[in-house]
mmCIF file of C-alpha atoms in Angstrom:
data_model
loop_
_atom_site.group_PDB
_atom_site.id
_atom_site.type_symbol
_atom_site.label_atom_id
_atom_site.label_comp_id
_atom_site.label_asym_id
_atom_site.label_seq_id
_atom_site.Cartn_x
_atom_site.Cartn_y
_atom_site.Cartn_z
ATOM 1 C CA UNK A 105 40.218 71.090 48.740
ATOM 2 C CA UNK A 106 42.999 69.141 47.079
ATOM 3 C CA UNK A 107 42.112 65.934 48.947
ATOM 4 C CA UNK A 108 38.448 66.218 47.840
ATOM 5 C CA UNK A 109 39.510 66.587 44.241
ATOM 6 C CA UNK A 110 41.660 63.454 44.470
ATOM 7 C CA UNK A 111 38.748 61.537 45.962
ATOM 8 C CA UNK A 112 36.487 62.626 43.179
ATOM 9 C CA UNK A 113 39.085 61.607 40.646
ATOM 10 C CA UNK A 114 39.305 58.181 42.256
ATOM 11 C CA UNK A 115 35.531 57.780 42.048
ATOM 12 C CA UNK A 116 35.523 58.845 38.432
ATOM 13 C CA UNK A 117 38.333 56.432 37.636
ATOM 14 C CA UNK A 118 36.504 53.542 39.308
ATOM 15 C CA UNK A 119 33.333 54.369 37.408
ATOM 16 C CA UNK A 120 35.217 54.492 34.122
ATOM 17 C CA UNK A 121 36.787 51.102 34.789
ATOM 18 C CA UNK A 122 33.382 49.605 35.640
ATOM 19 C CA UNK A 123 31.867 51.004 32.456
ATOM 20 C CA UNK A 124 34.764 49.640 30.402
ATOM 21 C CA UNK A 125 34.344 46.179 31.935
ATOM 22 C CA UNK A 126 30.607 46.171 31.238
ATOM 23 C CA UNK A 127 31.215 47.308 27.671
ATOM 24 C CA UNK A 128 33.802 44.584 27.084
ATOM 25 C CA UNK A 129 31.428 41.925 28.457
ATOM 26 C CA UNK A 130 28.618 43.207 26.242
ATOM 27 C CA UNK A 131 30.783 43.122 23.131
ATOM 28 C CA UNK A 132 31.989 39.620 23.970
ATOM 29 C CA UNK A 133 28.414 38.467 24.331
ATOM 30 C CA UNK A 134 27.500 39.937 20.936
ATOM 31 C CA UNK A 135 30.448 38.254 19.226
ATOM 32 C CA UNK A 136 29.657 34.915 20.835
ATOM 33 C CA UNK A 137 26.070 35.123 19.678
ATOM 34 C CA UNK A 138 27.176 35.828 16.105
ATOM 35 C CA UNK A 139 29.684 33.009 16.104
ATOM 36 C CA UNK A 140 27.095 30.571 17.449
ATOM 37 C CA UNK A 141 24.420 31.461 14.961
ATOM 38 C CA UNK A 142 23.930 28.882 12.129
ATOM 39 C CA UNK A 143 25.557 29.833 8.825
ATOM 40 C CA UNK A 144 23.292 30.906 6.044
ATOM 41 C CA UNK A 145 24.883 28.728 3.307
ATOM 42 C CA UNK A 146 27.065 26.127 5.065
ATOM 43 C CA UNK A 147 25.819 23.248 7.229
ATOM 44 C CA UNK A 148 23.417 21.773 4.641
ATOM 45 C CA UNK A 149 20.571 24.292 5.089
ATOM 46 C CA UNK A 150 19.498 25.447 1.623
ATOM 47 C CA UNK A 151 19.068 29.189 1.475
ATOM 48 C CA UNK A 152 17.695 29.299 -2.105
ATOM 49 C CA UNK A 153 16.094 26.470 -4.024
ATOM 50 C CA UNK A 154 16.807 26.546 -7.749
ATOM 51 C CA UNK A 155 14.354 24.598 -9.838
ATOM 52 C CA UNK A 156 14.952 24.037 -13.520
ATOM 53 C CA UNK A 157 11.963 25.051 -15.535
ATOM 54 C CA UNK A 158 10.451 22.189 -17.472
ATOM 55 C CA UNK A 159 10.024 22.731 -21.194
ATOM 56 C CA UNK A 160 6.718 22.200 -22.894
ATOM 57 C CA UNK A 161 5.941 18.950 -24.719
ATOM 58 C CA UNK A 162 6.839 18.378 -28.351
ATOM 59 C CA UNK A 163 3.762 17.843 -30.521
ATOM 60 C CA UNK A 164 4.534 15.565 -33.478
ATOM 61 C CA UNK A 165 2.556 13.870 -36.243
ATOM 62 C CA UNK A 166 3.452 10.201 -36.739
ATOM 63 C CA UNK A 167 2.135 8.552 -39.894
ATOM 64 C CA UNK A 168 2.992 5.925 -42.474
ATOM 65 C CA UNK A 169 3.686 2.313 -41.528
ATOM 66 C CA UNK A 170 2.695 2.568 -37.847
ATOM 67 C CA UNK A 171 -0.229 0.922 -36.054
ATOM 68 C CA UNK A 172 -1.851 4.073 -34.687
ATOM 69 C CA UNK A 173 -1.021 7.104 -36.854
ATOM 70 C CA UNK A 174 -1.836 10.412 -35.243
ATOM 71 C CA UNK A 175 -0.642 13.470 -33.334
ATOM 72 C CA UNK A 176 1.171 12.832 -30.053
ATOM 73 C CA UNK A 177 2.680 14.885 -27.235
ATOM 74 C CA UNK A 178 6.138 13.785 -26.139
ATOM 75 C CA UNK A 179 8.766 15.136 -23.731
ATOM 76 C CA UNK A 180 11.205 17.453 -25.479
ATOM 77 C CA UNK A 181 14.080 15.009 -24.936
ATOM 78 C CA UNK A 182 12.283 12.182 -26.765
ATOM 79 C CA UNK A 183 13.703 10.411 -29.798
ATOM 80 C CA UNK A 184 11.995 9.442 -33.037
ATOM 81 C CA UNK A 185 11.878 5.858 -31.740
ATOM 82 C CA UNK A 186 9.756 7.081 -28.806
ATOM 83 C CA UNK A 187 7.345 8.746 -31.243
ATOM 84 C CA UNK A 188 7.035 5.520 -33.277
ATOM 85 C CA UNK A 189 6.359 3.516 -30.101
ATOM 86 C CA UNK A 190 3.675 6.006 -29.007
ATOM 87 C CA UNK A 191 2.030 5.420 -32.371
ATOM 88 C CA UNK A 192 1.753 1.711 -31.619
ATOM 89 C CA UNK A 193 5.073 0.718 -33.100
ATOM 90 C CA UNK A 194 6.033 -0.029 -36.686
ATOM 91 C CA UNK A 195 3.984 -2.439 -38.765
ATOM 92 C CA UNK A 196 5.369 -5.530 -40.449
ATOM 93 C CA UNK A 197 5.700 -3.631 -43.735
ATOM 94 C CA UNK A 198 7.709 -0.762 -42.228
ATOM 95 C CA UNK A 199 11.098 0.095 -43.688
ATOM 96 C CA UNK A 200 12.871 1.438 -40.605
ATOM 97 C CA UNK A 201 16.121 1.770 -42.542
ATOM 98 C CA UNK A 202 14.696 4.970 -43.993
ATOM 99 C CA UNK A 203 14.108 6.553 -40.548
ATOM 100 C CA UNK A 204 16.686 7.816 -38.074
ATOM 101 C CA UNK A 205 15.149 6.462 -34.876
ATOM 102 C CA UNK A 206 17.904 8.009 -32.734
ATOM 103 C CA UNK A 207 17.174 11.601 -33.815
ATOM 104 C CA UNK A 208 15.567 13.962 -31.299
ATOM 105 C CA UNK A 209 11.974 14.905 -32.004
ATOM 106 C CA UNK A 210 11.186 18.465 -33.026
ATOM 107 C CA UNK A 211 7.976 20.238 -32.115
ATOM 108 C CA UNK A 212 5.552 20.559 -35.008
ATOM 109 C CA UNK A 213 7.311 18.039 -37.269
ATOM 110 C CA UNK A 214 5.751 15.128 -39.129
ATOM 111 C CA UNK A 215 7.526 11.765 -38.979
ATOM 112 C CA UNK A 216 6.631 9.279 -41.706
ATOM 113 C CA UNK A 217 7.637 5.623 -41.474
ATOM 114 C CA UNK A 218 7.901 4.322 -45.065
ATOM 115 C CA UNK A 219 6.829 0.870 -46.204
ATOM 116 C CA UNK A 220 9.144 -1.651 -47.822
ATOM 117 C CA UNK A 221 8.733 -1.630 -51.577
ATOM 118 C CA UNK A 222 5.860 0.825 -51.399
ATOM 119 C CA UNK A 223 5.251 3.270 -54.227
ATOM 120 C CA UNK A 224 6.625 1.252 -57.191
ATOM 121 C CA UNK A 225 4.572 -0.322 -59.941
ATOM 122 C CA UNK A 226 0.883 -1.161 -59.913
ATOM 123 C CA UNK A 227 0.988 -2.535 -56.355
ATOM 124 C CA UNK A 228 2.050 0.834 -54.987
ATOM 125 C CA UNK A 229 -0.680 2.574 -56.948
ATOM 126 C CA UNK A 230 -3.288 0.098 -55.671
ATOM 127 C CA UNK A 231 -2.178 0.844 -52.122
ATOM 128 C CA UNK A 232 -2.762 4.552 -52.664
ATOM 129 C CA UNK A 233 0.922 5.389 -53.044
ATOM 130 C CA UNK A 234 2.006 7.895 -55.668
ATOM 131 C CA UNK A 235 5.591 8.510 -54.775
ATOM 132 C CA UNK A 236 7.303 6.131 -57.214
ATOM 133 C CA UNK A 237 4.841 5.012 -59.873
ATOM 134 C CA UNK A 238 6.361 4.792 -63.367
ATOM 135 C CA UNK A 239 4.348 5.893 -66.363
ATOM 136 C CA UNK A 240 3.806 2.562 -68.086
ATOM 137 C CA UNK A 241 3.376 0.490 -64.929
ATOM 138 C CA UNK A 242 1.260 2.969 -62.947
ATOM 139 C CA UNK A 243 -2.456 3.696 -63.162
ATOM 140 C CA UNK A 244 -4.008 5.434 -66.133
ATOM 141 C CA UNK A 245 -2.828 9.010 -66.463
ATOM 142 C CA UNK A 246 0.372 8.517 -64.429
ATOM 143 C CA UNK A 247 3.441 10.224 -65.825
ATOM 144 C CA UNK A 248 7.156 9.938 -65.027
ATOM 145 C CA UNK A 249 6.969 13.381 -63.441
ATOM 146 C CA UNK A 250 4.331 12.334 -60.913
ATOM 147 C CA UNK A 251 5.279 13.904 -57.536
ATOM 148 C CA UNK A 252 7.653 11.726 -55.537
ATOM 149 C CA UNK A 253 7.352 11.597 -51.742
ATOM 150 C CA UNK A 254 10.655 12.800 -50.302
ATOM 151 C CA UNK A 255 10.060 10.911 -47.057
ATOM 152 C CA UNK A 256 9.437 7.475 -48.578
ATOM 153 C CA UNK A 257 11.279 7.502 -51.924
ATOM 154 C CA UNK A 258 14.138 5.043 -52.417
ATOM 155 C CA UNK A 259 17.608 5.921 -53.664
ATOM 156 C CA UNK A 260 16.747 4.567 -57.098
ATOM 157 C CA UNK A 261 13.597 6.695 -57.322
ATOM 158 C CA UNK A 262 15.407 9.850 -56.271
ATOM 159 C CA UNK A 263 18.200 9.130 -58.725
ATOM 160 C CA UNK A 264 15.664 9.189 -61.590
ATOM 161 C CA UNK A 265 14.625 12.789 -60.883
ATOM 162 C CA UNK A 266 15.860 15.421 -63.309
ATOM 163 C CA UNK A 267 19.066 16.984 -62.049
ATOM 164 C CA UNK A 268 19.520 14.449 -59.225
ATOM 165 C CA UNK A 269 22.295 11.912 -59.568
ATOM 166 C CA UNK A 270 23.363 9.055 -57.271
ATOM 167 C CA UNK A 271 25.476 11.327 -55.059
ATOM 168 C CA UNK A 272 22.680 13.879 -54.513
ATOM 169 C CA UNK A 273 20.159 11.090 -53.971
ATOM 170 C CA UNK A 274 22.329 9.703 -51.179
ATOM 171 C CA UNK A 275 22.575 13.184 -49.622
ATOM 172 C CA UNK A 276 18.775 13.526 -49.681
ATOM 173 C CA UNK A 277 18.352 10.182 -47.905
ATOM 174 C CA UNK A 278 21.073 11.090 -45.371
ATOM 175 C CA UNK A 279 19.343 14.406 -44.586
ATOM 176 C CA UNK A 280 16.003 12.596 -44.247
ATOM 177 C CA UNK A 281 17.457 10.121 -41.770
ATOM 178 C CA UNK A 282 19.194 12.837 -39.771
ATOM 179 C CA UNK A 283 16.114 15.057 -39.473
ATOM 180 C CA UNK A 284 13.525 12.304 -39.221
ATOM 181 C CA UNK A 285 11.896 13.316 -42.507
ATOM 182 C CA UNK A 286 11.206 16.401 -44.607
ATOM 183 C CA UNK A 287 8.682 18.888 -43.291
ATOM 184 C CA UNK A 288 8.375 20.683 -46.631
ATOM 185 C CA UNK A 289 9.817 20.637 -50.134
ATOM 186 C CA UNK A 290 11.630 23.888 -49.299
ATOM 187 C CA UNK A 291 13.907 21.916 -46.962
ATOM 188 C CA UNK A 292 15.662 20.525 -50.028
ATOM 189 C CA UNK A 293 17.723 23.715 -50.130
ATOM 190 C CA UNK A 294 19.442 22.477 -46.948
ATOM 191 C CA UNK A 295 20.748 19.386 -48.731
ATOM 192 C CA UNK A 296 24.332 19.912 -49.963
ATOM 193 C CA UNK A 297 24.437 20.237 -53.725
ATOM 194 C CA UNK A 298 20.878 21.513 -54.185
ATOM 195 C CA UNK A 299 20.847 25.207 -54.969
ATOM 196 C CA UNK A 300 17.975 27.574 -55.787
ATOM 197 C CA UNK A 301 17.860 26.607 -59.481
ATOM 198 C CA UNK A 302 17.775 22.891 -58.838
ATOM 199 C CA UNK A 303 15.182 23.366 -56.086
ATOM 200 C CA UNK A 304 12.979 25.317 -58.467
ATOM 201 C CA UNK A 305 13.231 22.491 -61.020
ATOM 202 C CA UNK A 306 12.294 19.884 -58.403
ATOM 203 C CA UNK A 307 9.319 21.659 -56.833
ATOM 204 C CA UNK A 308 6.779 20.109 -59.216
ATOM 205 C CA UNK A 309 8.418 16.683 -59.107
ATOM 206 C CA UNK A 310 8.427 16.011 -55.351
ATOM 207 C CA UNK A 311 6.170 16.372 -52.354
ATOM 208 C CA UNK A 312 6.060 15.535 -48.604
#
């Protein structure tokens, strides 16, 4: 009876060893398969493609001394110079010194290219300009307080406005060049030195 028990134990031991060997081989095969599988991120295979969303176009109104005034759609990264070129480029009478061509375009904004010498005396009135006509030299009925176009007025014309001196006139022109023009008279409150009271006094004297 004791010998039979030892034989059975030997069989059991052999079976256990065989099972252990099979298990070890199985585990080794699993690990090898994992190690050989291609990595999810390394090796140049993109797992996720990230695409930057493209912004909508900027719609701008280009007018003044350009060959084809109108409304144009431009990429959001465009500059004022791109808008002028889309409008056919500046005419021979354009005063590009009054426009910041390097400024980025803003959706919904109007960009006006002024003319050289436009808006002063009878010639400016004959051309349909009202931004700088003086009372005696302008057409009948013109007064010194005739609305002045903030986007085309010269330093001298701005300096003649009530409550605007040379320093403030230069700030107005600097703001106009930086922003590519005024979109409304209300924007004057963003010019340094022009507070609510001065803006209220200028509302009837200027326009865009």
